[in-house]
Structure formats: C-alpha cells, structure tokens
Short mmCIF file of C-alpha atoms in Angstrom, two decimals:
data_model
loop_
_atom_site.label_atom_id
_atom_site.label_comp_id
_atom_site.label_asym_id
_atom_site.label_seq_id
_atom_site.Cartn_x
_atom_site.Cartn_y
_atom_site.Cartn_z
CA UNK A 1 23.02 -37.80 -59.73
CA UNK A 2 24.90 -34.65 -60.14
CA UNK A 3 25.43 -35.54 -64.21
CA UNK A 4 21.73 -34.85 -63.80
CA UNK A 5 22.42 -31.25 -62.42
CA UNK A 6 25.40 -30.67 -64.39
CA UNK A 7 22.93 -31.18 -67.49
CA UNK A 8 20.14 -29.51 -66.09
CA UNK A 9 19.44 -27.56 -69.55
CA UNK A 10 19.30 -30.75 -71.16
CA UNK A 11 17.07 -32.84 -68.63
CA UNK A 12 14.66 -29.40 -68.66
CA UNK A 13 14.65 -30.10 -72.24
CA UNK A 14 13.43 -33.57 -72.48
CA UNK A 15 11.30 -32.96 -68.81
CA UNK A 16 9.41 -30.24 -71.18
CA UNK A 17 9.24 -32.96 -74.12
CA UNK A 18 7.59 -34.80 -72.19
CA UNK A 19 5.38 -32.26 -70.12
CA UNK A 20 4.28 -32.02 -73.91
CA UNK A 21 3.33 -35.14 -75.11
CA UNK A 22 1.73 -35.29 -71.63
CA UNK A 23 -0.65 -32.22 -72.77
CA UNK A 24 -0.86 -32.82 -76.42
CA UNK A 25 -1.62 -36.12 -75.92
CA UNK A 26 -4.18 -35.48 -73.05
CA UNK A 27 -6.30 -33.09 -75.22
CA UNK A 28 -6.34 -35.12 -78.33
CA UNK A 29 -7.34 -38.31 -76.40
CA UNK A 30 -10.08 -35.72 -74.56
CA UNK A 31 -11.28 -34.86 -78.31
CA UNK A 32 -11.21 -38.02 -79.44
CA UNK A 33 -12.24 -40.15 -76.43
CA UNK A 34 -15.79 -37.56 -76.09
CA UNK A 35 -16.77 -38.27 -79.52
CA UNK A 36 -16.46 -41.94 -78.99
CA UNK A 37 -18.15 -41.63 -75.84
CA UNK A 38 -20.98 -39.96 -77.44
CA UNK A 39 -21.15 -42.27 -80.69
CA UNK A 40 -21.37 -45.21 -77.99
CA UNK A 41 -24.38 -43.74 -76.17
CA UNK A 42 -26.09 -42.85 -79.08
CA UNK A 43 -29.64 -43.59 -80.60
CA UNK A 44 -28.45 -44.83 -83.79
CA UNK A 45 -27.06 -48.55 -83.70
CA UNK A 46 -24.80 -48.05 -86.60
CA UNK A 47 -22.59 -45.06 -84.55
CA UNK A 48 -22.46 -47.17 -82.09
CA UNK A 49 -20.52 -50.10 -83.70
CA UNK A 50 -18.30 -47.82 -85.02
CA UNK A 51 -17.65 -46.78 -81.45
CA UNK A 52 -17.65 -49.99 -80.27
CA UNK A 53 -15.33 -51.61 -83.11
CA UNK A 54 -13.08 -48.33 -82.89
CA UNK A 55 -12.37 -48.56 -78.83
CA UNK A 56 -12.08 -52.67 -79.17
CA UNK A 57 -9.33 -51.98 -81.63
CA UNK A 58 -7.56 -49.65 -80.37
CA UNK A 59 -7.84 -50.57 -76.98
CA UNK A 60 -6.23 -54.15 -77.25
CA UNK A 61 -3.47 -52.69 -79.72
CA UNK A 62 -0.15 -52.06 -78.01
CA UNK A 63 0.92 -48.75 -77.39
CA UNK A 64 4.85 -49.85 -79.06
CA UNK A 65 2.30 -50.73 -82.35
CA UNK A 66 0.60 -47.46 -82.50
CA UNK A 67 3.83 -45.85 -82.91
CA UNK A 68 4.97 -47.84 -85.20
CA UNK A 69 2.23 -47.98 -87.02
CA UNK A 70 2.32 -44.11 -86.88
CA UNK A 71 5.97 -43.51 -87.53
CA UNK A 72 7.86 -46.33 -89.48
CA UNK A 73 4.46 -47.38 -91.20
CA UNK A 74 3.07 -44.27 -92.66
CA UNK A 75 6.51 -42.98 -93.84
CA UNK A 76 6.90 -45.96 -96.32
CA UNK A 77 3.45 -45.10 -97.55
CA UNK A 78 4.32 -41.56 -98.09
CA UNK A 79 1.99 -40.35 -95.26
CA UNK A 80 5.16 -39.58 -93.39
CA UNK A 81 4.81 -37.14 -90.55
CA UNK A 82 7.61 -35.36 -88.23
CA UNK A 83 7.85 -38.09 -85.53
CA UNK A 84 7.52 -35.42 -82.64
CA UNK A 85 3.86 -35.13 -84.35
CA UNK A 86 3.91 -38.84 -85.21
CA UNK A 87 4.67 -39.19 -81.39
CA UNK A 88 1.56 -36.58 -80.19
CA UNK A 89 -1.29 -38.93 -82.68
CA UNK A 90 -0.09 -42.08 -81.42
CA UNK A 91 -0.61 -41.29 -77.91
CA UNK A 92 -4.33 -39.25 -78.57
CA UNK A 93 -5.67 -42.62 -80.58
CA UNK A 94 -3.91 -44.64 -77.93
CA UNK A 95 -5.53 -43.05 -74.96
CA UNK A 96 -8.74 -42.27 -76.49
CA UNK A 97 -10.50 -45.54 -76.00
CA UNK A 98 -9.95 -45.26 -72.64
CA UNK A 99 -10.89 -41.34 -72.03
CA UNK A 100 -14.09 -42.80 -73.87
CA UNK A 101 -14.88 -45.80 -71.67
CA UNK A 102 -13.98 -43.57 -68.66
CA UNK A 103 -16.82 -41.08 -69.50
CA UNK A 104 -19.12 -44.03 -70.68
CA UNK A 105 -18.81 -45.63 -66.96
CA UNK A 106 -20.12 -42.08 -65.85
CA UNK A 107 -23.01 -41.52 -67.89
CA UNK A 108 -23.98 -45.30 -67.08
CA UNK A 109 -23.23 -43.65 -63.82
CA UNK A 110 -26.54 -41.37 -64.35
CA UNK A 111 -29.76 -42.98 -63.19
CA UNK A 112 -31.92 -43.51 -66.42
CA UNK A 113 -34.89 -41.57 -65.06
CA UNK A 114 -32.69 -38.73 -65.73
CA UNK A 115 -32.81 -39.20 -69.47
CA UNK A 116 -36.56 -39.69 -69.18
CA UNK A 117 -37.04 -36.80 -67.62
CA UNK A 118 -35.20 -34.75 -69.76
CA UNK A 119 -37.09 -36.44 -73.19
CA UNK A 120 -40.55 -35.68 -71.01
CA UNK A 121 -39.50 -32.17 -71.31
CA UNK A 122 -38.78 -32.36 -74.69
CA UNK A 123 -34.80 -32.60 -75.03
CA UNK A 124 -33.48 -33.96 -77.81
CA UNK A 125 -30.90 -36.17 -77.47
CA UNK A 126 -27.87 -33.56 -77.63
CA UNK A 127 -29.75 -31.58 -75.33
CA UNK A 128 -30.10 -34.36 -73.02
CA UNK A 129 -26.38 -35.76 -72.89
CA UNK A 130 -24.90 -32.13 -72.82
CA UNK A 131 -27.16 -30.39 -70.13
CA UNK A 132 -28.39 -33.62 -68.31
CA UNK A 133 -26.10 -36.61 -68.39
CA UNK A 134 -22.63 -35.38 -69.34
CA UNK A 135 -22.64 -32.27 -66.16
CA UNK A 136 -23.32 -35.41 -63.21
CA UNK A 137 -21.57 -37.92 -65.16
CA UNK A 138 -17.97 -35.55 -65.45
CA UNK A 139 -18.03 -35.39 -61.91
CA UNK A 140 -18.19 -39.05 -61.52
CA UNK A 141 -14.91 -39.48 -63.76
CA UNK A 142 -12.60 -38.01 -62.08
CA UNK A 143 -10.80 -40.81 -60.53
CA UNK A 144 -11.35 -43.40 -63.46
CA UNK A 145 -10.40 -39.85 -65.93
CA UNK A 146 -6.88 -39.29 -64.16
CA UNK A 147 -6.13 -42.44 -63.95
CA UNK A 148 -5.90 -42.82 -67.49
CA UNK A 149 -4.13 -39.70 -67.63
CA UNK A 150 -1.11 -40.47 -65.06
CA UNK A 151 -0.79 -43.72 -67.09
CA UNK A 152 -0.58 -41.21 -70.21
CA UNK A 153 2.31 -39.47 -68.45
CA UNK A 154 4.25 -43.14 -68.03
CA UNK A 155 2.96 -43.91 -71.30
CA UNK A 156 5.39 -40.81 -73.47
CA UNK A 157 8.02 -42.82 -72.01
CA UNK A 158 7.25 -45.29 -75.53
CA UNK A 159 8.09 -42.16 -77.42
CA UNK A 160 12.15 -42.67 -76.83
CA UNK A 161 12.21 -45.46 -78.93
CA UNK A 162 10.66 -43.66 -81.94
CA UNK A 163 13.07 -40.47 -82.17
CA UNK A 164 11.20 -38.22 -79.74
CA UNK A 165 13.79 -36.94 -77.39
CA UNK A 166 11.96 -37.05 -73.87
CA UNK A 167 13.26 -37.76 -70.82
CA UNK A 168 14.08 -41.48 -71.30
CA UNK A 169 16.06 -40.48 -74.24
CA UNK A 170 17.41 -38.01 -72.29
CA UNK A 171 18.73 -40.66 -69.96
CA UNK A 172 20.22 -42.56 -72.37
CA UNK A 173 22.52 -39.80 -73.49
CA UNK A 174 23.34 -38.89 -70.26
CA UNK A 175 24.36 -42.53 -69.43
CA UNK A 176 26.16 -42.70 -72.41
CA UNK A 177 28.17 -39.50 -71.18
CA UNK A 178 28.44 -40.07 -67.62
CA UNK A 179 29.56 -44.32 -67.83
CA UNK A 180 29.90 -43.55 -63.68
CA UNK A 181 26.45 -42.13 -62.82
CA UNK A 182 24.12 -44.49 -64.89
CA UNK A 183 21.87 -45.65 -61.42
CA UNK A 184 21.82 -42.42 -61.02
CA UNK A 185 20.97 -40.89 -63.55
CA UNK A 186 18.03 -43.55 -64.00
CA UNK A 187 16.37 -42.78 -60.76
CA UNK A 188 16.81 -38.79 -61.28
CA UNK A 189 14.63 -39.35 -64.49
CA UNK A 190 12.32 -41.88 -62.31
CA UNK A 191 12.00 -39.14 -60.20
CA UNK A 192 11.11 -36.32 -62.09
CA UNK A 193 8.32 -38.89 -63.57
CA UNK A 194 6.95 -38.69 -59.79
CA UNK A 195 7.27 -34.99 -59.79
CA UNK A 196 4.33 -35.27 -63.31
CA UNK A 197 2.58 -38.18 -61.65
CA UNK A 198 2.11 -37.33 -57.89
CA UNK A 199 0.63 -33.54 -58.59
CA UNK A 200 -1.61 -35.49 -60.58
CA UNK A 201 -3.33 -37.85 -58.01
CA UNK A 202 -3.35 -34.85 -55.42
CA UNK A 203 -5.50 -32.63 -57.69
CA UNK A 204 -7.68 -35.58 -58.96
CA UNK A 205 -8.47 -36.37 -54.60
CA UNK A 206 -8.62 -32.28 -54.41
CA UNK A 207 -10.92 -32.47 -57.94
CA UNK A 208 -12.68 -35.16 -56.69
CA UNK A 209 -13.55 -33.77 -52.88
CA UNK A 210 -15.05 -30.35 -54.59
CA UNK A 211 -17.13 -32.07 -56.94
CA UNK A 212 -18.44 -35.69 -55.87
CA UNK A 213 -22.22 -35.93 -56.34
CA UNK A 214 -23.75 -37.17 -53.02
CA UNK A 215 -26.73 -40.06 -53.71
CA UNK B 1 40.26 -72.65 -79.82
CA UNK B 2 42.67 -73.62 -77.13
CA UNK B 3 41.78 -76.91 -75.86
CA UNK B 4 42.50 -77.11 -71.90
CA UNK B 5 43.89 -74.03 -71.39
CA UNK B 6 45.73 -73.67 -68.33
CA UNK B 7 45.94 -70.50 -65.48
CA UNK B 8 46.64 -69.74 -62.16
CA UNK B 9 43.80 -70.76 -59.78
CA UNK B 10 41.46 -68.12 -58.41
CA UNK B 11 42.00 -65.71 -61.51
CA UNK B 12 38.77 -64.65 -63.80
CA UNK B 13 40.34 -67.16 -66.76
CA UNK B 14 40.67 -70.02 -64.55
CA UNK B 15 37.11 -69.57 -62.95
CA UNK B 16 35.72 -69.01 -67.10
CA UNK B 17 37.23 -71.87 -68.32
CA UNK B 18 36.84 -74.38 -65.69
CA UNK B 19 32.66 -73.01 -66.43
CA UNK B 20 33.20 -73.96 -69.77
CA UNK B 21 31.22 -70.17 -70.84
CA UNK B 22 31.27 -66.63 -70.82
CA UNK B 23 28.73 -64.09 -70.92
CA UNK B 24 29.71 -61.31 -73.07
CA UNK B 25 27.55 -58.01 -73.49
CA UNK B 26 26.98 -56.81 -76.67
CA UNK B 27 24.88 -54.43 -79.22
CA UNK B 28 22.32 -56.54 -80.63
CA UNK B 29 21.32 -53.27 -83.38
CA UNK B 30 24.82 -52.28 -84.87
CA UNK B 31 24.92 -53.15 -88.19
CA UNK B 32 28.30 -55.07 -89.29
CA UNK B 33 29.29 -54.84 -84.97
CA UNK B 34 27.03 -56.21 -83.03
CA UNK B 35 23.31 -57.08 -84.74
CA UNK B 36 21.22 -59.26 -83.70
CA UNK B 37 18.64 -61.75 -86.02
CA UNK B 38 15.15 -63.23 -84.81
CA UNK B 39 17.00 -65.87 -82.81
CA UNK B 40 19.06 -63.60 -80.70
CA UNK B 41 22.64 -64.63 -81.75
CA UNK B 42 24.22 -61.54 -82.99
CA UNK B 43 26.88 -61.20 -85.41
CA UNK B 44 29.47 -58.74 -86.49
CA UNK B 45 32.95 -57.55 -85.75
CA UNK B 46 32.63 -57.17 -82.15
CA UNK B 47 30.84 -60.72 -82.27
CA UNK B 48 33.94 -61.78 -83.49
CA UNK B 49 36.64 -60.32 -81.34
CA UNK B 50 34.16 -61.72 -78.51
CA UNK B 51 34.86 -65.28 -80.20
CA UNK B 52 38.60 -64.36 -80.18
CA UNK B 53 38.87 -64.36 -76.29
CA UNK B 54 36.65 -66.94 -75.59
CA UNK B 55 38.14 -69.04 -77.82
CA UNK B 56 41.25 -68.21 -75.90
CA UNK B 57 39.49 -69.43 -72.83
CA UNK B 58 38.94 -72.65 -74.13
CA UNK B 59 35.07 -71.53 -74.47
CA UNK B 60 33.07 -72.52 -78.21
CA UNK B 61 31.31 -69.74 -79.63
CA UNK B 62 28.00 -71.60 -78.60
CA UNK B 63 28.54 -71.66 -75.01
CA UNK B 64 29.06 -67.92 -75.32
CA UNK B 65 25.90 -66.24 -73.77
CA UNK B 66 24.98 -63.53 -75.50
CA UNK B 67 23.25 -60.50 -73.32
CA UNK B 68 21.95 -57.23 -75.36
CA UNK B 69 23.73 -54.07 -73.95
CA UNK B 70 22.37 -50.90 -74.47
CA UNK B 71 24.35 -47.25 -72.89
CA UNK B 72 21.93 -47.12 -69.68
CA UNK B 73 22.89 -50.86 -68.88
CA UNK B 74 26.14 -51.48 -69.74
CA UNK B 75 28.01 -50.01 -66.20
CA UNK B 76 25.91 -51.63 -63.76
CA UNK B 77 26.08 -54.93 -65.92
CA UNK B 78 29.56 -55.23 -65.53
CA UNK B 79 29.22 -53.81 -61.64
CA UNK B 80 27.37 -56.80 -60.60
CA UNK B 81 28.43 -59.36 -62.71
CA UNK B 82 26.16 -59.83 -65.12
CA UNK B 83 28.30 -60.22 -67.86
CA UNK B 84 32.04 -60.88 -67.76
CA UNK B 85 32.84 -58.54 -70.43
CA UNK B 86 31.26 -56.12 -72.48
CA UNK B 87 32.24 -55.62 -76.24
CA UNK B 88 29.69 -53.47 -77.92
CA UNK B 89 31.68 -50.20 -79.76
CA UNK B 90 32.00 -49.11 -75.86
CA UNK B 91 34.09 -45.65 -76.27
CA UNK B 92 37.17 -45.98 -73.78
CA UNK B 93 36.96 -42.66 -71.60
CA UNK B 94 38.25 -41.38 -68.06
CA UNK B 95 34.70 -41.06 -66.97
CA UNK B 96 33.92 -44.87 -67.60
CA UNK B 97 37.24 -45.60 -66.17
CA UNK B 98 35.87 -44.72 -62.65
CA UNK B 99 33.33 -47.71 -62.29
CA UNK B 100 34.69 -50.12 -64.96
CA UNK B 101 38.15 -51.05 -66.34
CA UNK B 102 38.97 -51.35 -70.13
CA UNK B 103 41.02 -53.97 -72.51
CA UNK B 104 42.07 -52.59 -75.72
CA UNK B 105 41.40 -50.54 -77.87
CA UNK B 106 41.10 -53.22 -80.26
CA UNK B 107 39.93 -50.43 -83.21
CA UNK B 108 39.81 -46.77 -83.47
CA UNK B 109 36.18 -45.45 -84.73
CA UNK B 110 35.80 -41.92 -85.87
CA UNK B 111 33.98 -39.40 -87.16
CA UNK B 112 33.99 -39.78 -91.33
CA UNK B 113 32.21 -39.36 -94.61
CA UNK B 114 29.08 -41.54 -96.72
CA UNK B 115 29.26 -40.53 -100.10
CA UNK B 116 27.44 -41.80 -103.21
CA UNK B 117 29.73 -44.75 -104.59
CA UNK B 118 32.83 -43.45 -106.62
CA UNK B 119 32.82 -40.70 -104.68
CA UNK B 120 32.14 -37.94 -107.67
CA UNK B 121 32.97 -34.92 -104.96
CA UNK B 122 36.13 -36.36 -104.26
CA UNK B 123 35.55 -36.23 -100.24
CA UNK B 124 37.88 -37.00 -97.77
CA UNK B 125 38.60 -37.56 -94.46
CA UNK B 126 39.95 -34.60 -93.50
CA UNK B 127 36.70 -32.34 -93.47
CA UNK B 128 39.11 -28.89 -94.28
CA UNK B 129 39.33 -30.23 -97.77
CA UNK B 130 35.10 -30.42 -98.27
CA UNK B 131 35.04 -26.89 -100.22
CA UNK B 132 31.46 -26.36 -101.17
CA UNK B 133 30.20 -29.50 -100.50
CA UNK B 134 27.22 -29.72 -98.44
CA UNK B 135 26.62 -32.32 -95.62
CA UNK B 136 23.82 -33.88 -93.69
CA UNK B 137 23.77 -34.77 -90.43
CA UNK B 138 21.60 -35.50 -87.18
CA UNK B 139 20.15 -32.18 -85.66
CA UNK B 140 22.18 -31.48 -82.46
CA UNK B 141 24.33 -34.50 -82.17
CA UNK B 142 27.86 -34.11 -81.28
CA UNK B 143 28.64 -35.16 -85.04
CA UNK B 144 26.69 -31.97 -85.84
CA UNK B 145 28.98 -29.90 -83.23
CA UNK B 146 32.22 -31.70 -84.77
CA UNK B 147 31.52 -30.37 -88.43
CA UNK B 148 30.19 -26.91 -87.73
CA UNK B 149 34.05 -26.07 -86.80
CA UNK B 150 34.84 -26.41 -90.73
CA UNK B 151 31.79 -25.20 -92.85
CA UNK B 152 28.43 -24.30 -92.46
CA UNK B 153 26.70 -26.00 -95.59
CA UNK B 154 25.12 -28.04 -93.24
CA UNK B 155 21.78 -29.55 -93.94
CA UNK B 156 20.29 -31.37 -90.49
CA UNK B 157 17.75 -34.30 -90.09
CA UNK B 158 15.69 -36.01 -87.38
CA UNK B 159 17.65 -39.15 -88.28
CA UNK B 160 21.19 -40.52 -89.99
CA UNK B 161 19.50 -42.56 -92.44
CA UNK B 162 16.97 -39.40 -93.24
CA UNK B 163 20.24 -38.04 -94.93
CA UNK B 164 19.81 -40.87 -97.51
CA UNK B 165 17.46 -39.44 -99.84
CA UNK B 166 19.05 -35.82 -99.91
CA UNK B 167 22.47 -37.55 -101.68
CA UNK B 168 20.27 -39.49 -103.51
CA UNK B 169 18.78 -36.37 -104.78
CA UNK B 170 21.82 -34.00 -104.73
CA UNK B 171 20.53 -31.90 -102.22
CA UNK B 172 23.50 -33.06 -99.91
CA UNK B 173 27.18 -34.29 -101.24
CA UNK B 174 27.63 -36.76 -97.98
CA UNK B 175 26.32 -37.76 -94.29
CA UNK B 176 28.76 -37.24 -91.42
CA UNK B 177 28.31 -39.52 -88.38
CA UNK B 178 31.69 -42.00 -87.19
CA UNK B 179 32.24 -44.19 -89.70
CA UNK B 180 30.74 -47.45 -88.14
CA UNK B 181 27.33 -46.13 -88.01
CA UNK B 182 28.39 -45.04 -91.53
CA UNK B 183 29.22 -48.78 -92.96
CA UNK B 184 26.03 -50.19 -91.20
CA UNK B 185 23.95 -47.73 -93.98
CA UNK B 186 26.37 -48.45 -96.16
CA UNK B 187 25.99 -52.01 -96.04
CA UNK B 188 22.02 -51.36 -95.82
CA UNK B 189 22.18 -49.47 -99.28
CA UNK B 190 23.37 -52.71 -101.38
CA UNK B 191 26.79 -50.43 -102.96
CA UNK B 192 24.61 -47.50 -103.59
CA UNK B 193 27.16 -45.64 -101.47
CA UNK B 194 30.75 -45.57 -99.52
CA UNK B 195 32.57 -44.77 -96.73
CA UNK B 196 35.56 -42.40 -96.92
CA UNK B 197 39.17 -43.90 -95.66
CA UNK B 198 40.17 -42.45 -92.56
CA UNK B 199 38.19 -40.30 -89.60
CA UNK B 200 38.82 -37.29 -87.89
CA UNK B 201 37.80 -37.95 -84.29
CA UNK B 202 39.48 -40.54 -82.43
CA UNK B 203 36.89 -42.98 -80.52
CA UNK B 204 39.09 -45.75 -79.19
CA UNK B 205 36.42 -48.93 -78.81
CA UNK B 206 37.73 -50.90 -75.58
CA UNK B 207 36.42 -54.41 -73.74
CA UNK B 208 34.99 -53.67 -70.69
CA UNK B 209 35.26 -55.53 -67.67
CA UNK B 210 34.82 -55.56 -63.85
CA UNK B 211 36.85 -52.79 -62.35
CA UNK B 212 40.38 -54.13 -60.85
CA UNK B 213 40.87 -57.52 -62.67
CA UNK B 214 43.82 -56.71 -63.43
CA UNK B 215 44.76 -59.92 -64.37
CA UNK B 216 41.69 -60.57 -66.49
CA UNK B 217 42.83 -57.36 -68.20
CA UNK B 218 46.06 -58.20 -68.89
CA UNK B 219 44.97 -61.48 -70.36
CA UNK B 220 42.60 -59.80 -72.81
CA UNK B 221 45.24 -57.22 -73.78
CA UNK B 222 47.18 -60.23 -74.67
CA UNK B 223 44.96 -62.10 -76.87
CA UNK B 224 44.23 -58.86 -78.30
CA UNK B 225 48.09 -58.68 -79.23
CA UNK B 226 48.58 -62.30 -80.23
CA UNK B 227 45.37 -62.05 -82.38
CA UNK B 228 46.65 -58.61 -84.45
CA UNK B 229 50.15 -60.39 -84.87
CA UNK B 230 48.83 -63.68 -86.09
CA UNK B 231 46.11 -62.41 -88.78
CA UNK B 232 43.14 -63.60 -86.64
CA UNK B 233 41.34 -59.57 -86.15
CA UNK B 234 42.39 -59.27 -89.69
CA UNK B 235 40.05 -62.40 -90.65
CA UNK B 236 37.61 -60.97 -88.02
CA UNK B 237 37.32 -57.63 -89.72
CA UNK B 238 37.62 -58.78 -93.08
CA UNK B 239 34.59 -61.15 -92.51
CA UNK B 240 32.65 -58.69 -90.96
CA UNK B 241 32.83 -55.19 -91.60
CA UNK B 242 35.73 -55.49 -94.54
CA UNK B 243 33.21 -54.69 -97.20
CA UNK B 244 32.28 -51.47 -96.37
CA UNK B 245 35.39 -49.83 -94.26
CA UNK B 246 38.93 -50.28 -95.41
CA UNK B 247 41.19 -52.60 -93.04
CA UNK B 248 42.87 -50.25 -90.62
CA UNK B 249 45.77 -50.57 -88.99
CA UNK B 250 45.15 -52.23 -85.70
CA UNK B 251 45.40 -49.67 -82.37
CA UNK B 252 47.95 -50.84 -80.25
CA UNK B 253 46.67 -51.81 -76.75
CA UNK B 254 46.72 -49.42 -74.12
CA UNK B 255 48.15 -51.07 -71.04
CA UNK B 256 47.06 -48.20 -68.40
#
C-alpha cells in the first residue's frame, strides 16, 4: 500500500479521472435518458418506437462495445474523437437507457387519474408530465436512479482499456513500478472505488428519507 | 528436446518433468514477443525462449500451458504458483527482486528510434546526434521523460502508434518508445518503416520465477547459456523478431 501513498499525485490524478467520467457521464446519461423517458411516454406511437428501439439497443449492447464502437470504430471512419471524450459519450449512451427506464418505472409509478386530472384542467401533455407526473414520479426514483449511477461509477473502470488514464490504469502503472506491492496496490484502488460508491448509497437513503411520497 | 531428462529428486525440474508440463506466463499482446491469435497460443520471441527451457525439461511445446500475464498479475502469479515461470519482456529490477527471483537477462530492450525505411534523417541510437529532428512520443510516459534530456522538438500523442501518421506526413522525423514496442509497429507497417540499431536505456528482460528456487534458477541460467553458445536464441530471435531488430549480442546471465 504505501506505493499508493508514495504516488499520491498520481492516484489523485486518475481518482479525479475518474470522479470525471463519473460526472460527465452522469449528466449526459441524465440528458439523454429524460428525453427517452419522455419519447417513451408520449402520445405519438412513432416517438415511442424510437424510444423503445433506442433503449432495447443500447441496453443489451455491452458496455466494452460502446467503447469500441466509440473509439477504435469512429477513428477509422474519420469521426475520430480524443478518447478522454470518446470515453465521456460511451458511458452517457451507455447509461442512458437505464436513467430512462428508471424514470419510466416512476411515472408508471403515478396513478393515471393524475394525468386525467391534469387533461380535465386543460394541460397539455408537456404541461402534464412536467408539473404533474415528472415532480411525484422523481421522488420515486431515487433508489432505482442511484443505482444506476453507483454502477456508472464501477462502470469508468471500462475506460482503462481504451486509453483513458483512470484509476485502473493508474493501477496498472503502479504495479508495473512497484513488482512488490501489486495486492496492494489493487485493493488501495478497490478502495478508493468504495470511497465514490458508499457516499453514494448514504445520500440516495438520506435523498430518499426527505422526499418519499407517502400513499 | 531432451528425452528423459534426469535431476535430483525434490527440485522444481524434477517435479516439471516427471508432470510432463509447465505453465509459463506470458504477454498474449506484444507483437513479435508474446502475441496471442484467436486460439490462445501465442507466439513470438519470448514464446520461444519459453520453448527453449521446456524443451530442456523434457516438456513439448504443446504440453506448455500458456497463461496471459498482464503487470497487475504477474507477482502474485508467480507468489502462489500459478505459473512456474513468467517470460513476458518482465524488466529485471531490485523492486521485483523483493517478492520474485529472476533468470537471465536473456536480452537487453531499450529505449530507440522508428524511422521511415532508409532512414533519410540519418537517426541513430544515440539521441545527442538527432540535431533538428523532431520526435513523437506518448504524452507523459517515461519515454517522454527519457528524450526531453536531449531536445525539445518533441511532438506528444495519446498513443505510440498515433505517431504513425505524423512521419508519414513529415510532421515528425521518428517515434521514440524501447525498441520492442518499436518492431511490433514496425512489423504492423508491412516495411513502411525501421528500427534504429542500438538503444539508449538499458531494460534487462529476465524469467521470473518463485522467489528462492535457487536451483530452478540456476538451471534456467544454464539453458540460457547453453542455448546462446549453441545457436538455439539465435534461431529463436531470428525466427521471431529478426526482421525488424538487428540480432544483438546476447546479455550475459546475471547469476545474483
């Protein structure tokens, strides 16, 4: 363990890496995944087999196939991007489907005389899912929401093996320094993984207590 | 191979042979060293120096088990046994030396130069002499760190073989990395380019085994010895990685 302290600069640097894909990727799944979520639920069948055919997809595709769809693939058709970037789209489209169903799960969540009530009053439909549905359905998510999101957390981990020098990459050149320390060094880097992951559960319960919508 | 060999009971050989195989770690995605196809039999120049000792052992390359060793793995494989040895361009160095013993060197890797073929800048090994020439290498890699000490026409890239199209295109003379990372793009570019003769860093590649075997260690060091004197590492290298880096002169084995 102490190769891990005797590098601390460079473990900060790949903990931060991946702090960052962690964040990146959270937000552009978020973007992504409430779009879907919305296309899914919404009046016009054609939006929602594009949601539907979009989070079947994408869902089922490995995570490893994203990136390398994303990294190797694009480059040879001269869509190449940086693969720190490469590395922040693969996770958003990975996670998205399941931000998507996550929220989906909710607003099934919301009784339907909800809806009605809202369309009695004369909402339209964005009006409806926006002031109605989507404000008791959010607070419904919460588990289901960080769940996806610690999984996000183990899921930049995939990132190492496409240039993107987290914390697993990290690892490896510390094990490649340090031939003596290699258990080590592994469960430092398994650790600081706990210290993303178990913050994370403890605000979702916190998240969760302040929020829950008693029926 | 040796039919029958015979050693003294109890010893690593004996216990090898009388299994009739050897598990041997090795790279499975070093071109020329240690790369590996669809059916997970590698080949390459540490392939072959693995064949060497086995063969010693009275073991046929097919009852060699092959067993992928990457840097995070390759200690604690040898710790508990899962391989016998480990031959996979594994660096000799004090640190290592702590947990794991070493056989060999059986070659001397370095830090060298890729340059278009013909070599039109007239590069060599001895990076003092580059002049105006302009190299590429990997953003903050010790390679990087090695070079800066002698010029700063640097250009730097996410990866080694993103310093491809830049000689291609004259925007860079050459690529510095150590030279067997060097003949693996080498030998990816079909003659397009070359590796310079010579390096300057010294990375002594050593067998790894189980810490205090000493007679399992002395026993390697011996084949290794036998096998430079009688042309067999020649054959080895020449079959492997002859094309694309010049046959050095084998390292003599250091018996620590």
């Amino acid at each position: 363990m102490t190769a891990i302290f005797e590098n601390f600069d460079l473990v900060l640097q790949g903990f931060l890496m991946t702090l960052r894909l962690l964040a990146v990727g959270a937000i552009g799944a978020a973007v992504i995944g409430i779009v879907i979520a919305f296309l899914r639920i919404s009046p016009v069948p054609a939006m929602r087999n594009i949601a539907t055919v979009y989070t079947e997809l994408v869902r089922n595709t490995p995570l490893t196939l994203v990136f390398f769809l994303i990294i190797v693939v694009l480059p040879v058709l001269d869509f190449g991007v940086d693969s720190t970037i490469g590395a922040y789209i693969a996770l958003s489209v990975y996670t998205s489907p399941f931000i998507a169903e996550a929220l989906r799960s909710g607003i099934n969540g919301v009784p339907l005389g909800q809806a009605e009530a809202a369309r009695s009053l004369g909402f339209n439909f964005g009006q409806t899912v926006s002031l109605i549905i989507m404000p008791q359905a959010m607070r419904m998510v919460v588990p289901p929401l960080i769940n996806v999101i610690i999984a996000l957390a183990k899921n930049t981990s995939v990132a190492s093996g496409f240039l993107v020098v987290e914390m697993v990459a990290i690892s490896k050149t510390l094990a490649n320094r340090h031939g003596d320390q290699v258990i080590g060094i592994l469960f430092g880097i398994a650790l600081l993984y706990l210290v993303i992951t178990i913050p994370l559960g403890l605000i979702a319960s916190y998240v969760e207590r302040k929020v829950a919508v008693l029926r | 191979m040796v039919e029958n060999p015979e050693f003294a009971e109890g010893t690593t050989m004996a216990e090898l042979a009388a299994a009739g195989s050897i598990t041997v770690g090795t790279k499975f995605d070093q071109p020329l060293f240690g790369l590996a196809g669809p059916d997970g039999t590698p080949e390459g120049f540490d392939v072959e120096i693995a064949k060497i000792i086995a063969a010693e052992l009275g073991i046929a390359p097919e009852n060699i088990n092959w067993k992928e060793t990457v840097s995070q793995n390759r200690e604690p494989f040898i710790q508990d046994g899962q391989v016998d040895i480990v031959v996979a361009t594994y660096t000799i160095n004090d640190e290592r030396k702590e947990v794991i013993d070493f056989a060999g060197p059986y070659y001397v890797a370095g830090q060298s130069f890729l340059v278009p073929t013909g070599n039109p800048k007239g590069i060599t090994s001895d990076p003092s002499t580059l002049g105006d020439a302009t190299v590429c290498t990997v953003t903050g890699s010790t390679s990087e760190d090695n070079i800066r000490e002698y010029t700063d026409n640097i250009i730097t890239v996410d990866k080694y073989s993103d310093c491809i199209e830049p000689i291609r295109s004259g925007q860079a003379d050459a690529l510095t990395t150590d030279n067997v990372i060097l003949a693996g793009l080498a030998d990816q570019n079909d003659g397009e380019f070359e590796v310079v003769d010579g390096t300057f860093t010294e990375e002594p590649y050593g067998i790894g085994l189980a810490k205090g075997d000493d007679e399992f260690r002395t026993f390697i060091n011996d084949t290794l010895e036998a096998a430079e004197a009688d042309g067999r590492w020649e054959t080895a290298w020449t079959s492997t990685v002859g094309d694309n880096l010049a046959l050095p002169e084998p390292p003599a084995v250091d018996r620590y």
